[in-house]
Amino acid sequence: MSWLLTILVFLPTVGALAVMAAPRGLSRWLSAVFTGVVFLLSTWLYIGPMISSGGNAAVFGNVSHPYWVDQAPWINVAIGSLQLKIDYHLGADGLSIFMLILNALLTFLAVLGSGNISKRQREYMALLLLLETGVMGVFCAFDLYLFWLFWEIELIPMFLLIAVWGGQRREYAAWKFVIYTVLGSAVMLAGILLLYFNLGSQTGVYSASFNWLATHHVSGNLTVLGLTMSSQLIIFLLIYTAFAIKLPMFPFHTWLPDAHTEAPTAVSVLLAGILLKMGAYGLIRICVDFMPSGAHQFAWPLAILGVINMVYGGLCSLVQSDMKKMIAYSSVSHMGYVILGVAAAVGPGATNPAFKEAALTGAALQMFTHGTITAMLFFSVGVLYDRAHLRDINAFGGLQAKMPRLTWIYSFAVLASLGLPGLSGFVAEYLVYTGSFSTFPILVGVAAFTVIITAGYLLWMLKRSFFGPLNPKWNGITDASILEMTPLITLAVLVLFVGVFPQFMINLLHPSLNNIIQTISGAVTASGR
Amino acid sequence: MSPTLIPLSSNDMWILSPEIAMTALALLVLSLDFLIKRREIIAFVSVFGLAVPAGLLAWIESTPNHPVYGFYGMYTIDNYAIFFDFLFLLIGAGVVMASYDFVQRYMRSSGEFYALLLFSLLGAMLMASSRELITVYISLELTSFPLYVMAGMLRKDIPNDNASSVRSTEASLKYVLLGAMSSAVLLYGMALLYGITGSTDLGEIAVALQRGFSGGPNSIVLLVADTFIFAGFGFKISAVPFHMWAPDIYQGAPTPGTLFFSVASKAAGFAALIRVFAAGGLLNAGSFYLWGFIAIAAVATMTLGNIVAIAQSDIKRMMAYSSIAQAGYILVGFTAVAYQPSNQTGISGMLVFLAVYVITNIGAFAGIIAFANATGSEQLRDFDGLFRRSPALAFGMILCLMSLAGIPPLAGALSKIYIFVTAWQEGGLLPWIVIIALINSVISIAYYIGVAYRIFVKNPPREDRLRVSAAISFALAVSVAGIIAATIFFQPLLNFGVSGAQALLK
């Protein structure tokens, strides 16, 4: 055991307890220290292996052989015909590492960016830290049951964060969030049980360890309510339901605009930046890797739903007048890229595996891209909202005269979001489009309109609120402070860096994703489709 | 057998020693109450006196090859009984600590309450160990009678509720009447069973049923006997449709009494239910109809409990329906056992779930009692903003409620997964019942999180700080620590439950 992952997961919990125990005045500093330390430690996940291997990214390994492992036996029963084994098994390969670092970074920035929270600050900070524990756990759990346990930890902190510190309709939004999430995780548990017992009875080994599940796939058919389907497809659909809700995929997306709009700024940042990625991560890591032929059978519907997400989310964004709601729908649209990329990776046709890997890499990069860029958008809107207490796009106008700094960084975020070459958004979208074109040419043709729609709503919003003649109402508005600019600039640097040097991210992801692609092609060849 | 006095061996006395110690303790508490009216001493003696039967139990358990059967097979101290005995002793300690202030303030009689509680636990311990129908019945009555009295012990109205002492008396009366009826039903079932098999000994019943009997497995008489026995115990565990008493009596009884009903009566009911049905071979001999009856009861119990709980405005009523729903989850395990009687997994799932439920419910009720002590209210709406009035109390309560709701990673979630897994792996119709149970878990979130929502999110009516006494804080803290310990060290608990289940089906 290296303990690093354990520390990353549970240090925030310790922080939450410390924050609750410490005097009120210290809560902000204390939580900044804890999240800061977690972030610094998380970077070692990347730096450590790189140093020890002399810069060879292959060292990060894949789902079967992750570089970082923390493992201890936890629950193990074998009586009668029952074998239940749940290990405390944490692991991190390239795909996990990059989500773990993103989570640590965004939580740190969210704490820094929560200076405007004066109401019950101590509890707020403690809940942010608890949230971090849950999400860290999701990204490094390497046992399916453990994954499910961590998956649900996030529920209560997020619910309370929206319900207490949210906007006007916070109660409605918080409850909607809970209902969707809990339904999803109940269905996921049913899927996990089905997978565990079917695979166990087929192979004779009952294990929910990722190593095992990635190399041994369930086979055969299952009959449910008189309907016979392949086991993999049923399990895929059950488990994916939870991820589809989290992603969110059309038609399960309706909780997102409410939750995003009502949540306080930093929580919106975390929602968009991290929580949606849990769904995407689960789709790639669990659904695709453990049920490859189930995913393969579902590739067409997945691709179509992904394109609906992209186009429909974009069209919804066009008509929003609330800035936050517009960004929320743009999240729906952007997460569609992830779905399309994954669908192409598992999709039909004997296309060159390089294209498939490009699509999957694009999907994974889109997770990062969307996380950072949407975080920037939400932070910017938060700055504006703190001053104006309004988010109505049409109520502003010509703000660039009074807020040059914010205008600059906001425009940067907008351009990154619509995929300007040289910034990270472009890399991800380009890879998704290129990778999926040969598999779904017509769908990609339709999806390409998203680029135009995205540019439309974002630039139109920018024009209406920041450019043009200054609305005299906002004569007294002040520009973003240095503290407010800190998270924005940090993220901007990251977005620019990945946009210019995407290769280092691609190298990090390559060992994990390549392994998944091989799994898929193996399964597809075996099933003869 | 001629009606002569049957000689008892020293072995019999040894395996009965925990119960003898318990009797002595209860009598001591009763006489202390009579001699010195000092509540702190009485409570102290009650809690620490429990160490004697616990020590004896541990001694017996740790002795290799200790005698398992006594009194000619009528009585046993196998791992199954030991599991439940420890659970009952834990309940005793928890309830005494949680009730310490409440008893003084609203019941005006500390010694009686504690003595009744100990007698009831004595009955519960006997229930877990009995291997003979008459003994089961007598133990059941010994468990129940103190409960009837405890339900009516609220002598002084709770400040915010002028009719509470009247309602307590009413609850007591209802409890006696319904309890008597359920006993009658149980006895009827036992009589029918005796008629079929010619024995009241569970082992002999199992043999007789296996050997075959007139009518065969589909015999109507056997089915009626099974149903009546299930109904009799179903009353104790508040399984639908025998749950009607629970909400009224939970609400009317003094809150420590309610806590005690919700854990002790339920655990004792399950202890006897499982033993009679599994060790008595009723499940083996049972037809598909019996399985169907149990399955329907399980589904109805959890569904009704969860749905009705949402609409409650009194926290004790809500907890009553919550406890009904939890009984439903345990019955899911029982459904699996009924489906495949030779399998011990379902029983181990039930035991583990029950243990976690007991620990958690003690904590949740300790919170409710502490709140009632400080504010004089048991209405759900008065819990608004509790977090700001007493963060520690609120934190403890939220944690317990989340564990009851089965929110990971708390022990409640683990035990729930375990019992569902044990049911799921039986195959057949069981996965569908588990899916219904999962849907129920989702529904239950509404009211458990609903309370957490009130506690954390809503604004408090007053900004004052609530005073929570040391005893009850300790009870709550122990419960929270227990939940966390059961989460991290789930495996030892599981082993204990598995050994209990294996002992039962040896």
Short mmCIF file of N, CA and C in Angstrom, two decimals, chain A residues 161-249:
data_model
loop_
_atom_site.label_atom_id
_atom_site.label_comp_id
_atom_site.label_asym_id
_atom_site.label_seq_id
_atom_site.Cartn_x
_atom_site.Cartn_y
_atom_site.Cartn_z
N LEU A 161 -25.84 21.47 0.20
CA LEU A 161 -25.22 22.68 -0.35
C LEU A 161 -26.21 23.44 -1.22
N ILE A 162 -26.98 22.70 -2.02
CA ILE A 162 -27.96 23.39 -2.86
C ILE A 162 -29.10 23.91 -1.99
N ALA A 163 -29.55 23.08 -1.04
CA ALA A 163 -30.76 23.42 -0.30
C ALA A 163 -30.54 24.61 0.65
N VAL A 164 -29.35 24.77 1.18
CA VAL A 164 -29.13 25.87 2.13
C VAL A 164 -28.62 27.12 1.44
N TRP A 165 -27.66 26.94 0.56
CA TRP A 165 -26.98 28.12 0.03
C TRP A 165 -27.44 28.47 -1.39
N GLY A 166 -28.49 27.84 -1.84
CA GLY A 166 -28.93 28.06 -3.21
C GLY A 166 -29.74 29.33 -3.38
N GLY A 167 -30.28 29.48 -4.60
CA GLY A 167 -31.06 30.67 -4.92
C GLY A 167 -32.53 30.52 -4.53
N GLN A 168 -33.39 31.21 -5.27
CA GLN A 168 -34.82 31.27 -4.92
C GLN A 168 -35.48 29.89 -4.83
N ARG A 169 -35.28 29.08 -5.86
CA ARG A 169 -35.99 27.81 -5.93
C ARG A 169 -35.10 26.66 -5.46
N ARG A 170 -34.32 26.93 -4.44
CA ARG A 170 -33.30 25.95 -4.04
C ARG A 170 -33.89 24.64 -3.54
N GLU A 171 -35.04 24.72 -2.84
CA GLU A 171 -35.58 23.49 -2.27
C GLU A 171 -36.02 22.55 -3.38
N TYR A 172 -36.72 23.14 -4.35
CA TYR A 172 -37.17 22.35 -5.49
C TYR A 172 -35.98 21.70 -6.19
N ALA A 173 -34.96 22.50 -6.45
CA ALA A 173 -33.80 21.99 -7.18
C ALA A 173 -33.10 20.91 -6.39
N ALA A 174 -32.97 21.12 -5.08
CA ALA A 174 -32.25 20.15 -4.26
C ALA A 174 -32.98 18.81 -4.23
N TRP A 175 -34.30 18.87 -4.07
CA TRP A 175 -35.05 17.62 -4.02
C TRP A 175 -35.03 16.90 -5.36
N LYS A 176 -35.11 17.68 -6.41
CA LYS A 176 -35.07 17.07 -7.75
C LYS A 176 -33.74 16.34 -7.94
N PHE A 177 -32.69 17.00 -7.50
CA PHE A 177 -31.36 16.39 -7.60
C PHE A 177 -31.32 15.06 -6.85
N VAL A 178 -31.86 15.08 -5.62
CA VAL A 178 -31.82 13.87 -4.80
C VAL A 178 -32.60 12.73 -5.44
N ILE A 179 -33.80 13.05 -5.91
CA ILE A 179 -34.66 11.99 -6.45
C ILE A 179 -34.00 11.34 -7.66
N TYR A 180 -33.49 12.17 -8.56
CA TYR A 180 -32.83 11.62 -9.74
C TYR A 180 -31.64 10.76 -9.34
N THR A 181 -30.80 11.30 -8.46
CA THR A 181 -29.57 10.59 -8.13
C THR A 181 -29.86 9.27 -7.45
N VAL A 182 -30.81 9.30 -6.50
CA VAL A 182 -31.07 8.09 -5.74
C VAL A 182 -31.70 7.01 -6.62
N LEU A 183 -32.59 7.43 -7.49
CA LEU A 183 -33.17 6.46 -8.43
C LEU A 183 -32.07 5.82 -9.26
N GLY A 184 -31.19 6.66 -9.75
CA GLY A 184 -30.09 6.15 -10.56
C GLY A 184 -29.26 5.15 -9.80
N SER A 185 -28.92 5.47 -8.55
CA SER A 185 -28.01 4.57 -7.86
C SER A 185 -28.71 3.29 -7.45
N ALA A 186 -30.03 3.33 -7.21
CA ALA A 186 -30.72 2.08 -6.92
C ALA A 186 -30.69 1.16 -8.14
N VAL A 187 -30.91 1.74 -9.31
CA VAL A 187 -30.87 0.92 -10.53
C VAL A 187 -29.46 0.39 -10.75
N MET A 188 -28.49 1.25 -10.45
CA MET A 188 -27.10 0.81 -10.63
C MET A 188 -26.80 -0.37 -9.71
N LEU A 189 -27.28 -0.32 -8.48
CA LEU A 189 -27.02 -1.43 -7.56
C LEU A 189 -27.62 -2.71 -8.09
N ALA A 190 -28.82 -2.61 -8.65
CA ALA A 190 -29.43 -3.81 -9.24
C ALA A 190 -28.53 -4.35 -10.35
N GLY A 191 -27.99 -3.46 -11.17
CA GLY A 191 -27.09 -3.88 -12.24
C GLY A 191 -25.83 -4.52 -11.70
N ILE A 192 -25.30 -3.94 -10.62
CA ILE A 192 -24.07 -4.49 -10.04
C ILE A 192 -24.31 -5.90 -9.51
N LEU A 193 -25.44 -6.08 -8.83
CA LEU A 193 -25.76 -7.40 -8.30
C LEU A 193 -25.89 -8.41 -9.44
N LEU A 194 -26.58 -7.99 -10.49
CA LEU A 194 -26.79 -8.87 -11.64
C LEU A 194 -25.45 -9.28 -12.24
N LEU A 195 -24.58 -8.30 -12.40
CA LEU A 195 -23.26 -8.57 -12.97
C LEU A 195 -22.47 -9.51 -12.07
N TYR A 196 -22.46 -9.18 -10.79
CA TYR A 196 -21.65 -9.93 -9.83
C TYR A 196 -22.05 -11.40 -9.81
N PHE A 197 -23.34 -11.66 -9.75
CA PHE A 197 -23.78 -13.05 -9.59
C PHE A 197 -23.74 -13.81 -10.91
N ASN A 198 -24.03 -13.14 -12.01
CA ASN A 198 -23.96 -13.82 -13.28
C ASN A 198 -22.52 -14.20 -13.62
N LEU A 199 -21.64 -13.22 -13.44
CA LEU A 199 -20.24 -13.49 -13.75
C LEU A 199 -19.70 -14.54 -12.78
N GLY A 200 -20.11 -14.42 -11.52
CA GLY A 200 -19.64 -15.37 -10.53
C GLY A 200 -20.05 -16.79 -10.87
N SER A 201 -21.30 -16.96 -11.27
CA SER A 201 -21.74 -18.33 -11.54
C SER A 201 -21.14 -18.84 -12.85
N GLN A 202 -20.79 -17.91 -13.75
CA GLN A 202 -20.20 -18.38 -15.01
C GLN A 202 -18.74 -18.74 -14.86
N THR A 203 -18.01 -17.95 -14.07
CA THR A 203 -16.58 -18.20 -13.97
C THR A 203 -16.20 -18.97 -12.72
N GLY A 204 -17.11 -19.01 -11.75
CA GLY A 204 -16.78 -19.66 -10.50
C GLY A 204 -16.01 -18.78 -9.54
N VAL A 205 -15.67 -17.58 -9.97
CA VAL A 205 -14.96 -16.66 -9.09
C VAL A 205 -15.86 -15.46 -8.83
N TYR A 206 -16.19 -15.25 -7.58
CA TYR A 206 -17.01 -14.10 -7.24
C TYR A 206 -16.10 -12.95 -6.85
N SER A 207 -16.03 -11.96 -7.70
CA SER A 207 -15.18 -10.82 -7.39
C SER A 207 -15.74 -9.60 -8.08
N ALA A 208 -15.70 -8.48 -7.38
CA ALA A 208 -16.14 -7.22 -7.99
C ALA A 208 -14.94 -6.32 -8.22
N SER A 209 -13.76 -6.90 -8.16
CA SER A 209 -12.56 -6.11 -8.38
C SER A 209 -12.47 -5.70 -9.85
N PHE A 210 -12.05 -4.47 -10.09
CA PHE A 210 -11.98 -3.98 -11.46
C PHE A 210 -11.03 -4.83 -12.30
N ASN A 211 -9.93 -5.28 -11.70
CA ASN A 211 -8.98 -6.11 -12.45
C ASN A 211 -9.70 -7.30 -13.03
N TRP A 212 -10.53 -7.90 -12.20
CA TRP A 212 -11.23 -9.12 -12.61
C TRP A 212 -12.30 -8.80 -13.65
N LEU A 213 -13.08 -7.76 -13.37
CA LEU A 213 -14.20 -7.45 -14.25
C LEU A 213 -13.73 -7.00 -15.63
N ALA A 214 -12.56 -6.34 -15.68
CA ALA A 214 -12.09 -5.84 -16.97
C ALA A 214 -11.58 -6.97 -17.84
N THR A 215 -11.18 -8.08 -17.22
CA THR A 215 -10.62 -9.16 -18.01
C THR A 215 -11.59 -10.32 -18.19
N HIS A 216 -12.67 -10.34 -17.41
CA HIS A 216 -13.64 -11.42 -17.55
C HIS A 216 -15.02 -10.81 -17.74
N HIS A 217 -15.59 -11.09 -18.91
CA HIS A 217 -16.88 -10.46 -19.19
C HIS A 217 -17.97 -11.48 -19.10
N VAL A 218 -19.12 -10.99 -18.68
CA VAL A 218 -20.26 -11.87 -18.54
C VAL A 218 -20.77 -12.23 -19.93
N SER A 219 -21.30 -13.44 -20.07
CA SER A 219 -21.78 -13.84 -21.39
C SER A 219 -23.17 -14.44 -21.25
N GLY A 220 -23.74 -14.83 -22.36
CA GLY A 220 -25.04 -15.49 -22.34
C GLY A 220 -26.19 -14.50 -22.35
N ASN A 221 -27.38 -15.07 -22.23
CA ASN A 221 -28.59 -14.25 -22.29
C ASN A 221 -29.32 -14.28 -20.97
N LEU A 222 -30.12 -13.28 -20.79
CA LEU A 222 -30.98 -13.23 -19.61
C LEU A 222 -32.40 -12.98 -20.09
N THR A 223 -33.35 -13.57 -19.39
CA THR A 223 -34.73 -13.32 -19.74
C THR A 223 -35.36 -12.49 -18.63
N VAL A 224 -35.81 -11.32 -18.99
CA VAL A 224 -36.45 -10.44 -18.03
C VAL A 224 -37.86 -10.16 -18.51
N LEU A 225 -38.84 -10.52 -17.70
CA LEU A 225 -40.24 -10.30 -18.05
C LEU A 225 -40.55 -10.89 -19.43
N GLY A 226 -40.04 -12.07 -19.68
CA GLY A 226 -40.33 -12.74 -20.94
C GLY A 226 -39.53 -12.22 -22.12
N LEU A 227 -38.68 -11.25 -21.86
CA LEU A 227 -37.90 -10.66 -22.95
C LEU A 227 -36.47 -11.15 -22.81
N THR A 228 -35.95 -11.76 -23.85
CA THR A 228 -34.59 -12.28 -23.75
C THR A 228 -33.62 -11.31 -24.40
N MET A 229 -32.64 -10.92 -23.61
CA MET A 229 -31.61 -10.02 -24.14
C MET A 229 -30.27 -10.57 -23.70
N SER A 230 -29.20 -10.06 -24.29
CA SER A 230 -27.90 -10.49 -23.83
C SER A 230 -27.66 -9.89 -22.44
N SER A 231 -27.04 -10.68 -21.59
CA SER A 231 -26.82 -10.23 -20.21
C SER A 231 -26.06 -8.92 -20.19
N GLN A 232 -25.07 -8.85 -21.10
CA GLN A 232 -24.24 -7.64 -21.08
C GLN A 232 -25.07 -6.40 -21.36
N LEU A 233 -26.03 -6.52 -22.26
CA LEU A 233 -26.82 -5.34 -22.61
C LEU A 233 -27.68 -4.92 -21.42
N ILE A 234 -28.31 -5.90 -20.77
CA ILE A 234 -29.16 -5.56 -19.61
C ILE A 234 -28.34 -4.89 -18.53
N ILE A 235 -27.19 -5.50 -18.22
CA ILE A 235 -26.37 -4.95 -17.14
C ILE A 235 -25.86 -3.57 -17.54
N PHE A 236 -25.46 -3.47 -18.80
CA PHE A 236 -25.00 -2.17 -19.29
C PHE A 236 -26.08 -1.11 -19.06
N LEU A 237 -27.31 -1.45 -19.47
CA LEU A 237 -28.38 -0.45 -19.36
C LEU A 237 -28.66 -0.10 -17.91
N LEU A 238 -28.68 -1.11 -17.04
CA LEU A 238 -28.97 -0.83 -15.63
C LEU A 238 -27.91 0.08 -15.02
N ILE A 239 -26.66 -0.28 -15.21
CA ILE A 239 -25.60 0.52 -14.59
C ILE A 239 -25.52 1.88 -15.26
N TYR A 240 -25.71 1.87 -16.58
CA TYR A 240 -25.57 3.14 -17.29
C TYR A 240 -26.66 4.14 -16.90
N THR A 241 -27.81 3.65 -16.45
CA THR A 241 -28.87 4.58 -16.07
C THR A 241 -28.36 5.61 -15.05
N ALA A 242 -27.63 5.12 -14.06
CA ALA A 242 -27.10 6.05 -13.06
C ALA A 242 -26.15 7.06 -13.70
N PHE A 243 -25.32 6.56 -14.63
CA PHE A 243 -24.36 7.46 -15.25
C PHE A 243 -25.06 8.43 -16.20
N ALA A 244 -26.09 7.92 -16.88
CA ALA A 244 -26.82 8.79 -17.81
C ALA A 244 -27.48 9.94 -17.06
N ILE A 245 -27.95 9.65 -15.84
CA ILE A 245 -28.55 10.72 -15.05
C ILE A 245 -27.48 11.74 -14.66
N LYS A 246 -26.33 11.23 -14.28
CA LYS A 246 -25.28 12.12 -13.80
C LYS A 246 -24.66 12.92 -14.92
N LEU A 247 -24.62 12.34 -16.12
CA LEU A 247 -23.84 12.97 -17.21
C LEU A 247 -24.23 14.41 -17.53
N PRO A 248 -25.41 14.82 -17.71
CA PRO A 248 -26.67 14.09 -17.84
C PRO A 248 -26.96 13.86 -19.30
N MET A 249 -27.60 12.72 -19.58
CA MET A 249 -27.94 12.43 -20.96
C MET A 249 -29.43 12.68 -21.15
#
